[in-house]
Short mmCIF file of C-alpha atoms (C1' of nucleotides) in Angstrom, two decimals:
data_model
loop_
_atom_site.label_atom_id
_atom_site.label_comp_id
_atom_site.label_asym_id
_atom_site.label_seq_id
_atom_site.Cartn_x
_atom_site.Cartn_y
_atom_site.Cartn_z
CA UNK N 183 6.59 -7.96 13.93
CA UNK N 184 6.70 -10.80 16.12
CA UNK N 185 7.60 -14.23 15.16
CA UNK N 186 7.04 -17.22 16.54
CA UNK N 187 10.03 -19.09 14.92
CA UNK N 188 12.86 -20.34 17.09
CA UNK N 189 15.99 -21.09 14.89
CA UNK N 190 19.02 -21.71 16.90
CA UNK N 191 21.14 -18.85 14.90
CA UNK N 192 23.73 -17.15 17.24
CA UNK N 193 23.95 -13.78 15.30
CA UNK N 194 23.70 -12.24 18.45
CA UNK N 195 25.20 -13.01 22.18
CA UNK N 196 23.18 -13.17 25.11
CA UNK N 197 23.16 -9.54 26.76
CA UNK N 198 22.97 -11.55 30.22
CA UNK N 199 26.19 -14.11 28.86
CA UNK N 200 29.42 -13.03 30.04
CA UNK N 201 31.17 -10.06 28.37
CA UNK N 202 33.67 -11.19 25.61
CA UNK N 203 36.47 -10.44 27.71
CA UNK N 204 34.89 -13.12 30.13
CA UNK N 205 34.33 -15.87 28.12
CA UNK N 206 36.23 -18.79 28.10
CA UNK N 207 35.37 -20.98 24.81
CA UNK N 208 38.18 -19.06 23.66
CA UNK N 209 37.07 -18.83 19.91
CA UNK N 210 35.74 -15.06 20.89
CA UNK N 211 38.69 -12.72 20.48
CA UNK N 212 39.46 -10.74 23.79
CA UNK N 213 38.31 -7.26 23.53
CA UNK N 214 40.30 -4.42 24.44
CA UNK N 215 38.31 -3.33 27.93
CA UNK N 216 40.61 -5.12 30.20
CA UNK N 217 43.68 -3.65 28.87
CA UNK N 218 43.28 -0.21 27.32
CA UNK N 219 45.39 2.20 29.07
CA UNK N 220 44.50 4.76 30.80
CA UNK N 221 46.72 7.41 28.23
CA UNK N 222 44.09 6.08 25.68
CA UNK N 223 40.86 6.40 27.82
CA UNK N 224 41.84 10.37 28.02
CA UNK N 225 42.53 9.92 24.41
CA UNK N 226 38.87 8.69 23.54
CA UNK N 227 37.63 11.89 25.56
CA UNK N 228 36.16 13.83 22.88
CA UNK N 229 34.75 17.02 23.41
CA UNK N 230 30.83 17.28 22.80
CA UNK N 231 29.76 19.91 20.57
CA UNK N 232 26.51 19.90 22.69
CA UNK N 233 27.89 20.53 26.09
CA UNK N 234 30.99 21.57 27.50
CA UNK N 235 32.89 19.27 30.46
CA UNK N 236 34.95 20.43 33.06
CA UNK N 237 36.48 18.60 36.01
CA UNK N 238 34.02 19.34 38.79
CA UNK N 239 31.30 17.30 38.41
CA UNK N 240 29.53 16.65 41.49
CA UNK N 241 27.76 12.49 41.87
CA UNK N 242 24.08 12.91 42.53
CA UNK N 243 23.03 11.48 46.09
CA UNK N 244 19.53 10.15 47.08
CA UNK N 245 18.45 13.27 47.58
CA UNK N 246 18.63 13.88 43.46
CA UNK N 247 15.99 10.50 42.62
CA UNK N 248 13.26 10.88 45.26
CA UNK N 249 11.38 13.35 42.61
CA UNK N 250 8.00 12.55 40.98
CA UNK N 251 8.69 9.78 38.08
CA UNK N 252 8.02 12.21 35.13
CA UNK N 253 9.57 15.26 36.83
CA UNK N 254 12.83 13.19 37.65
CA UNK N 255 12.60 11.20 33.55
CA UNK N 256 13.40 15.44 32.65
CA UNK N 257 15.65 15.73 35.41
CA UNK N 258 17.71 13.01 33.75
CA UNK N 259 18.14 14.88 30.53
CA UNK N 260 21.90 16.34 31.00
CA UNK N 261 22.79 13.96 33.49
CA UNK N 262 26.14 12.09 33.52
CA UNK N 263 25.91 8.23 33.64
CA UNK N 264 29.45 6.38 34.64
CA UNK N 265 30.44 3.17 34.80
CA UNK N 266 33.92 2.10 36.09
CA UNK N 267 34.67 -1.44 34.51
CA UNK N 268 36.76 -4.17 36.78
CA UNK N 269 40.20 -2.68 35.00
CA UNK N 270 39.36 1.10 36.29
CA UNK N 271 38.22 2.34 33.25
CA UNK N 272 35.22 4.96 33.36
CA UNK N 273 32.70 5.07 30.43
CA UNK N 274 30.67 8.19 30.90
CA UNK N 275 27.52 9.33 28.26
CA UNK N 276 25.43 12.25 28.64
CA UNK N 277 21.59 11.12 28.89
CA UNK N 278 19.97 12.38 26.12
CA UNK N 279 16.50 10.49 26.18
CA UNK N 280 14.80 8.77 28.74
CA UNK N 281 10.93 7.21 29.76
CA UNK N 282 9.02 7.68 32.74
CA UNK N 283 6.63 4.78 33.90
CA UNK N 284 4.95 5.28 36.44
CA UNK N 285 3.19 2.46 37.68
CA UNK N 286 -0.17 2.01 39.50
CA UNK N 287 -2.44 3.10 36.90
CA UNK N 288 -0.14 3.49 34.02
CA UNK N 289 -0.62 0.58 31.65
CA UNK N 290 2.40 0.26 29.80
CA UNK N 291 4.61 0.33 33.13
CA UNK N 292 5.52 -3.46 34.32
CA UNK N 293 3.88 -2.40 37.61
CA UNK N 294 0.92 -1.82 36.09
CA UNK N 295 -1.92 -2.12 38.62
CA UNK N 296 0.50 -2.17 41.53
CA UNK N 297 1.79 -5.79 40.65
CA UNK N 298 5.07 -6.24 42.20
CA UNK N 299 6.70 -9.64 40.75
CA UNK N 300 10.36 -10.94 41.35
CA UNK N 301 11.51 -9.45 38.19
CA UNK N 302 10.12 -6.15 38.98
CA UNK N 303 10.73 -5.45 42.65
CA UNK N 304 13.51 -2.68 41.30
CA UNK N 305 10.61 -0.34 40.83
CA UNK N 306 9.24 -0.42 44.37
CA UNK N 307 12.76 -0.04 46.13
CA UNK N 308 13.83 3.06 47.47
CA UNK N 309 14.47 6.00 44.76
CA UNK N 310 17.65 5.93 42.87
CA UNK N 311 17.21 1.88 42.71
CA UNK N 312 18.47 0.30 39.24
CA UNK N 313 16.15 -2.15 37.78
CA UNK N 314 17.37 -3.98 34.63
CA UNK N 315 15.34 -6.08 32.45
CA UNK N 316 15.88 -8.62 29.74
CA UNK N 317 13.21 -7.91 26.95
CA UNK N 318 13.28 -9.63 23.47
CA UNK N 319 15.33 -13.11 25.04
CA UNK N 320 18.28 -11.05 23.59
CA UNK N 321 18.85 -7.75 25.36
CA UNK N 322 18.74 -5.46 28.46
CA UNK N 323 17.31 -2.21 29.45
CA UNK N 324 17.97 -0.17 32.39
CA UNK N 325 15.74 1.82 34.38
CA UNK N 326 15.86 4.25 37.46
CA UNK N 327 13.43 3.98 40.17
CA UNK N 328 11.86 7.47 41.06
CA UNK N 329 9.15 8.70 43.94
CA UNK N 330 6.08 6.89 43.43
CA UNK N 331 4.90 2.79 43.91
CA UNK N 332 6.43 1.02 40.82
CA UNK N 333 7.09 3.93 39.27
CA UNK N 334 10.46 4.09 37.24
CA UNK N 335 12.72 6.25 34.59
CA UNK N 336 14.05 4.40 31.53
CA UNK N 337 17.45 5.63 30.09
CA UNK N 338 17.14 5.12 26.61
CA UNK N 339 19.96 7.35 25.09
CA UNK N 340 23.19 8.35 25.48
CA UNK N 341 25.56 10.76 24.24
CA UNK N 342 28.84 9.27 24.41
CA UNK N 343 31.69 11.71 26.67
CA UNK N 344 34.51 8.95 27.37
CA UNK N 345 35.09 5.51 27.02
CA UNK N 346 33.76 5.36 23.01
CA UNK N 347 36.61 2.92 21.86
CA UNK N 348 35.85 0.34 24.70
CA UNK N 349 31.96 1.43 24.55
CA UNK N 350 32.49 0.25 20.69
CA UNK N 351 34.28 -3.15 21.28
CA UNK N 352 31.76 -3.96 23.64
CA UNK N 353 28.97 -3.00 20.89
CA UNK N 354 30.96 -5.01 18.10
CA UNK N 355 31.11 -7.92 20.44
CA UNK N 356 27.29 -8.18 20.26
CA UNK N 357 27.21 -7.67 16.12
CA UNK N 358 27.34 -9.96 13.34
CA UNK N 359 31.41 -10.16 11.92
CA UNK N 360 32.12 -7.62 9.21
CA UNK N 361 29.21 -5.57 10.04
CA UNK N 362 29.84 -1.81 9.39
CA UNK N 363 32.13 0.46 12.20
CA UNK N 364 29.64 2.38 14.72
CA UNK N 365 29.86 6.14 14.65
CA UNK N 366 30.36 7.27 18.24
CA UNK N 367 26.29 8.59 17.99
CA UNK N 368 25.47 5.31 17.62
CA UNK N 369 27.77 3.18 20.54
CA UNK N 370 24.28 4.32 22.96
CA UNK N 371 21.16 5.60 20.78
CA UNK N 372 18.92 2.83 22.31
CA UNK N 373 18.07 1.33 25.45
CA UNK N 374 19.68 -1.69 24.90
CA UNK N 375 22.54 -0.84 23.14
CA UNK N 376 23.64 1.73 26.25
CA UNK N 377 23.61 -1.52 28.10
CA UNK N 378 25.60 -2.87 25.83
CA UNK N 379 28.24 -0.07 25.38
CA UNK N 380 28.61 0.13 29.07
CA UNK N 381 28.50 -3.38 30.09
CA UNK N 382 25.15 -3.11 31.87
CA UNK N 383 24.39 -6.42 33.13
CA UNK N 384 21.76 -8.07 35.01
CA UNK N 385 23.75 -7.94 38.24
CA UNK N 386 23.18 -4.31 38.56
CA UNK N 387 19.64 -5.02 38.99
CA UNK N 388 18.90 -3.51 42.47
CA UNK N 389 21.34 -1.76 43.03
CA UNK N 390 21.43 1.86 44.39
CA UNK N 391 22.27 4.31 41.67
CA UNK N 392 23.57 6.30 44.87
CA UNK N 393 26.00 4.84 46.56
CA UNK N 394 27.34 2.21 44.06
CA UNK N 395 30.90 2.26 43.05
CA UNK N 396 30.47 0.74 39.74
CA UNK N 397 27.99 3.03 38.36
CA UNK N 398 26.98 6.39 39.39
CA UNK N 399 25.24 9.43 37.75
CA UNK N 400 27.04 13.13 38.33
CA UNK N 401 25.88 16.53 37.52
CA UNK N 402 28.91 19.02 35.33
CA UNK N 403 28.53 21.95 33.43
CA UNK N 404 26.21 20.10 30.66
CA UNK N 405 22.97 20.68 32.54
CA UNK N 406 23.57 24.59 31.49
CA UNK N 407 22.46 23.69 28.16
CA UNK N 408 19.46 22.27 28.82
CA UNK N 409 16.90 24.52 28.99
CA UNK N 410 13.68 23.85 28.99
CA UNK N 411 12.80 24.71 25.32
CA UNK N 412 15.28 21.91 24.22
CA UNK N 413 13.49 19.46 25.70
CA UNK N 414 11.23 17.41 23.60
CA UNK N 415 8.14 15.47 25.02
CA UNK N 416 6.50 12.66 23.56
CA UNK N 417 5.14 9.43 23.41
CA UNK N 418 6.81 6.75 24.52
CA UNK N 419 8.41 3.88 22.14
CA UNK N 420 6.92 0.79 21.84
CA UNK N 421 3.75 0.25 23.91
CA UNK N 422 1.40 1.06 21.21
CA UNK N 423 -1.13 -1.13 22.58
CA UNK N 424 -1.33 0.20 26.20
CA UNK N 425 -4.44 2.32 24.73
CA UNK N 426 -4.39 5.78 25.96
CA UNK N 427 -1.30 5.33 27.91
CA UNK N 428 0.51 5.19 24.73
CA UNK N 429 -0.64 8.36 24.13
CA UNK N 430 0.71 10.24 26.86
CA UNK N 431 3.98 12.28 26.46
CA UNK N 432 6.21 10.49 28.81
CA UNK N 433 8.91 10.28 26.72
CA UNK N 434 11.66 13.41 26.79
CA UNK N 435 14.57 14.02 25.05
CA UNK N 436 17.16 17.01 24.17
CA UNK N 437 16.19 18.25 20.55
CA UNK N 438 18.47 18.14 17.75
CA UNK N 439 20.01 16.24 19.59
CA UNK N 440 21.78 13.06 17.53
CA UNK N 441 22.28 10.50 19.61
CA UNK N 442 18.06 10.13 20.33
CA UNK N 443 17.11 6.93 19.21
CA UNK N 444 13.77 7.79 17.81
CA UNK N 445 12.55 11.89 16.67
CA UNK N 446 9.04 12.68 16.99
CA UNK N 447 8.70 15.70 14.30
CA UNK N 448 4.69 15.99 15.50
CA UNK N 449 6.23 16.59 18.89
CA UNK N 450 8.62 18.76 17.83
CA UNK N 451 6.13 20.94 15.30
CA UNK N 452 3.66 21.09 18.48
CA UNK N 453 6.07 22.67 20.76
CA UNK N 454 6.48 25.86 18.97
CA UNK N 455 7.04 28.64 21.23
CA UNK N 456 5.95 26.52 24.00
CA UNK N 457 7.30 25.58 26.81
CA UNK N 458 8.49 22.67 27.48
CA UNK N 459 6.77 23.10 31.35
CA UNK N 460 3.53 22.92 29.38
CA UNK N 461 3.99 20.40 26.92
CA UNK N 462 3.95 17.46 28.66
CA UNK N 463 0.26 17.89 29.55
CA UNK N 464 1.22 17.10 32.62
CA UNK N 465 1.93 20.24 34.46
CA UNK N 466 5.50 19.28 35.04
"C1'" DG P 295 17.24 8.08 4.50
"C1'" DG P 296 13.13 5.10 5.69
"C1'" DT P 297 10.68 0.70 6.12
"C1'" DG P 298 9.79 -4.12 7.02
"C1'" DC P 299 10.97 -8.28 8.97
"C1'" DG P 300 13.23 -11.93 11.54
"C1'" DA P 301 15.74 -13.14 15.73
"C1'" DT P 302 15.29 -14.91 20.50
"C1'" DC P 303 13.85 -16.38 25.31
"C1'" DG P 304 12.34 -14.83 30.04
"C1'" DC P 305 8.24 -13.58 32.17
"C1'" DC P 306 3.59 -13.96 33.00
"C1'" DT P 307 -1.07 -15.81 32.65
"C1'" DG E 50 1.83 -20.75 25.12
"C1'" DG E 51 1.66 -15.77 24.04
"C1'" DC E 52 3.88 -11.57 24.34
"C1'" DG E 53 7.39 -7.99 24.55
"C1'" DA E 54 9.77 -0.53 27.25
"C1'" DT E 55 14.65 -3.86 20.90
"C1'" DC E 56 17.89 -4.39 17.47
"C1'" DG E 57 20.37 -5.33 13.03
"C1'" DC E 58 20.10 -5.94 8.43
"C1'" DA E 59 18.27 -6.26 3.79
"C1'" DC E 60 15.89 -3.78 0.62
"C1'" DC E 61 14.12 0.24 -1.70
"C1'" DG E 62 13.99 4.97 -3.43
#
DNA sequence: GGTGCGATCGCCT
DNA sequence: GGCGATCGCACCG
């Protein structure tokens, strides 16, 4: 999987560079975020056959992330993520699949053992803290910090609500020229690639989910649909060699849903009838 | 559709 | 100097 080859090819931009928009070699073509208008933000609104939307949705406080890592990874599930660019517009997603680490004794977690680093320090500030990583030299994930030393939700998947059209230029951006048009399910069906779609950079790292006026999370009407029996748990992606912490079903998402990056059929078979308070293993 | 592989570089030991 | 909470693409059936 891993190679140790370093060939200078730039398929791929920098997640941490400057957005398109930003740069100034000026052989990048401008993308449209800084001047779509707002008649064609309302436009790119789409209505989600998963959930309904109205107009009241409420922003979630500090109150909402000072939960129990694993309890609050669930909690996500539903959950509005917006980001307002520089030019006013709002990209919102529905979080669809998410991670809990939560650090001290769990091995896969980068605070594994209670080591607190400079690139970590996200996870140990107050709940509700955004930590983002680069991983792979080429790309960004974002997490959540939650209740608990180190401990930290991942948002790996989004369900795109508003915003697809600049979500999608900001995708393209990252992609090789002439490379097939992304289906709106796919604009956010990864950790990195919500970064991506909603410009998710580096800065944001330490910042509080809370308060911050350039990226919030809000409750609406979608967290009527998600009851408990849609909720999937499994294990989570890519830390296969974290022994029996790979093993543990950290990992949630909504089922059937199509913007999850990755199913887990097993996990789905073993549900049943179960519910989905049980099948964590973790009492949550 | 599923699978395998290469890309790429910051972080950590 | 090794590794990694990923992704895109080519290839195959």
């Amino acid at each position: 999987m891993t190679t140790r080859k370093r060939k200078k090819s730039l398929l791929l931009l920098p997640p941490h560079s400057e957005s398109p928009g930003d740069q100034t070699d000026g052989k990048t073509p401008k993308r449209s975020v800084q001047c779509q208008s707002s008649e064609s933000v309302h436009k790119s609104l789409s209505f989600s056959p998963y959930f309904s939307t109205r107009d009241d949705a409420v922003r979630l406080t500090s109150s909402f992330f000072d939960q129990p890592c694993a309890h609050l990874a669930k909690e996500f599930l539903g959950k509005v993520l917006v980001r307002k660019l520089a030019d006013g517009t709002e990209l919102r997603g529905r979080i669809v699949e998410t991670e809990a680490y939560l650090g001290g004794e769990d091995k896969a977690s980068h605070s594994a053992g209670g080591k607190r680093t400079e690139r970590n320090t996200a996870m140990f500030m107050k709940p509700g803290t955004i930590y983002v990583y680069p991983i792979y030299g080429i790309y960004l994930c974002m997490n959540v910090s939650s209740r608990g030393e180190g401990a930290a939700v991942l948002l790996r998947s989004l369900e795109p609500l508003s915003g697809q059209d600049v979500m999608r230029g900001l995708r393209v951006a990252k992609r090789k020229e002439g490379a097939k048009t992304l289906k709106d399910k796919e604009l956010c069906n990864g950790p990195s690639k919500l970064c991506q779609a909603l410009d998710l950079r580096r800065c944001f790292d330490r910042r509080d989910l809370a308060i911050d006026t350039d990226v919030w999370l809000e409750r609406d009407q979608g967290d009527d649909a998600v009851c408990c029996r849609e909720v999937v748990s499994a294990p989570r992606i890519g830390v296969e060699s974290h022994g029996e912490w790979a093993t543990k079903p950290l990992r949630f998402y909504l089922r059937g849903h199509p913007c999850v990056s990755v199913l887990n059929r097993e996990a789905e078979r073993q549900m049943g009838s179960q519910s989905c308070m049980d099948s964590s293993g973790l009492g949550l």
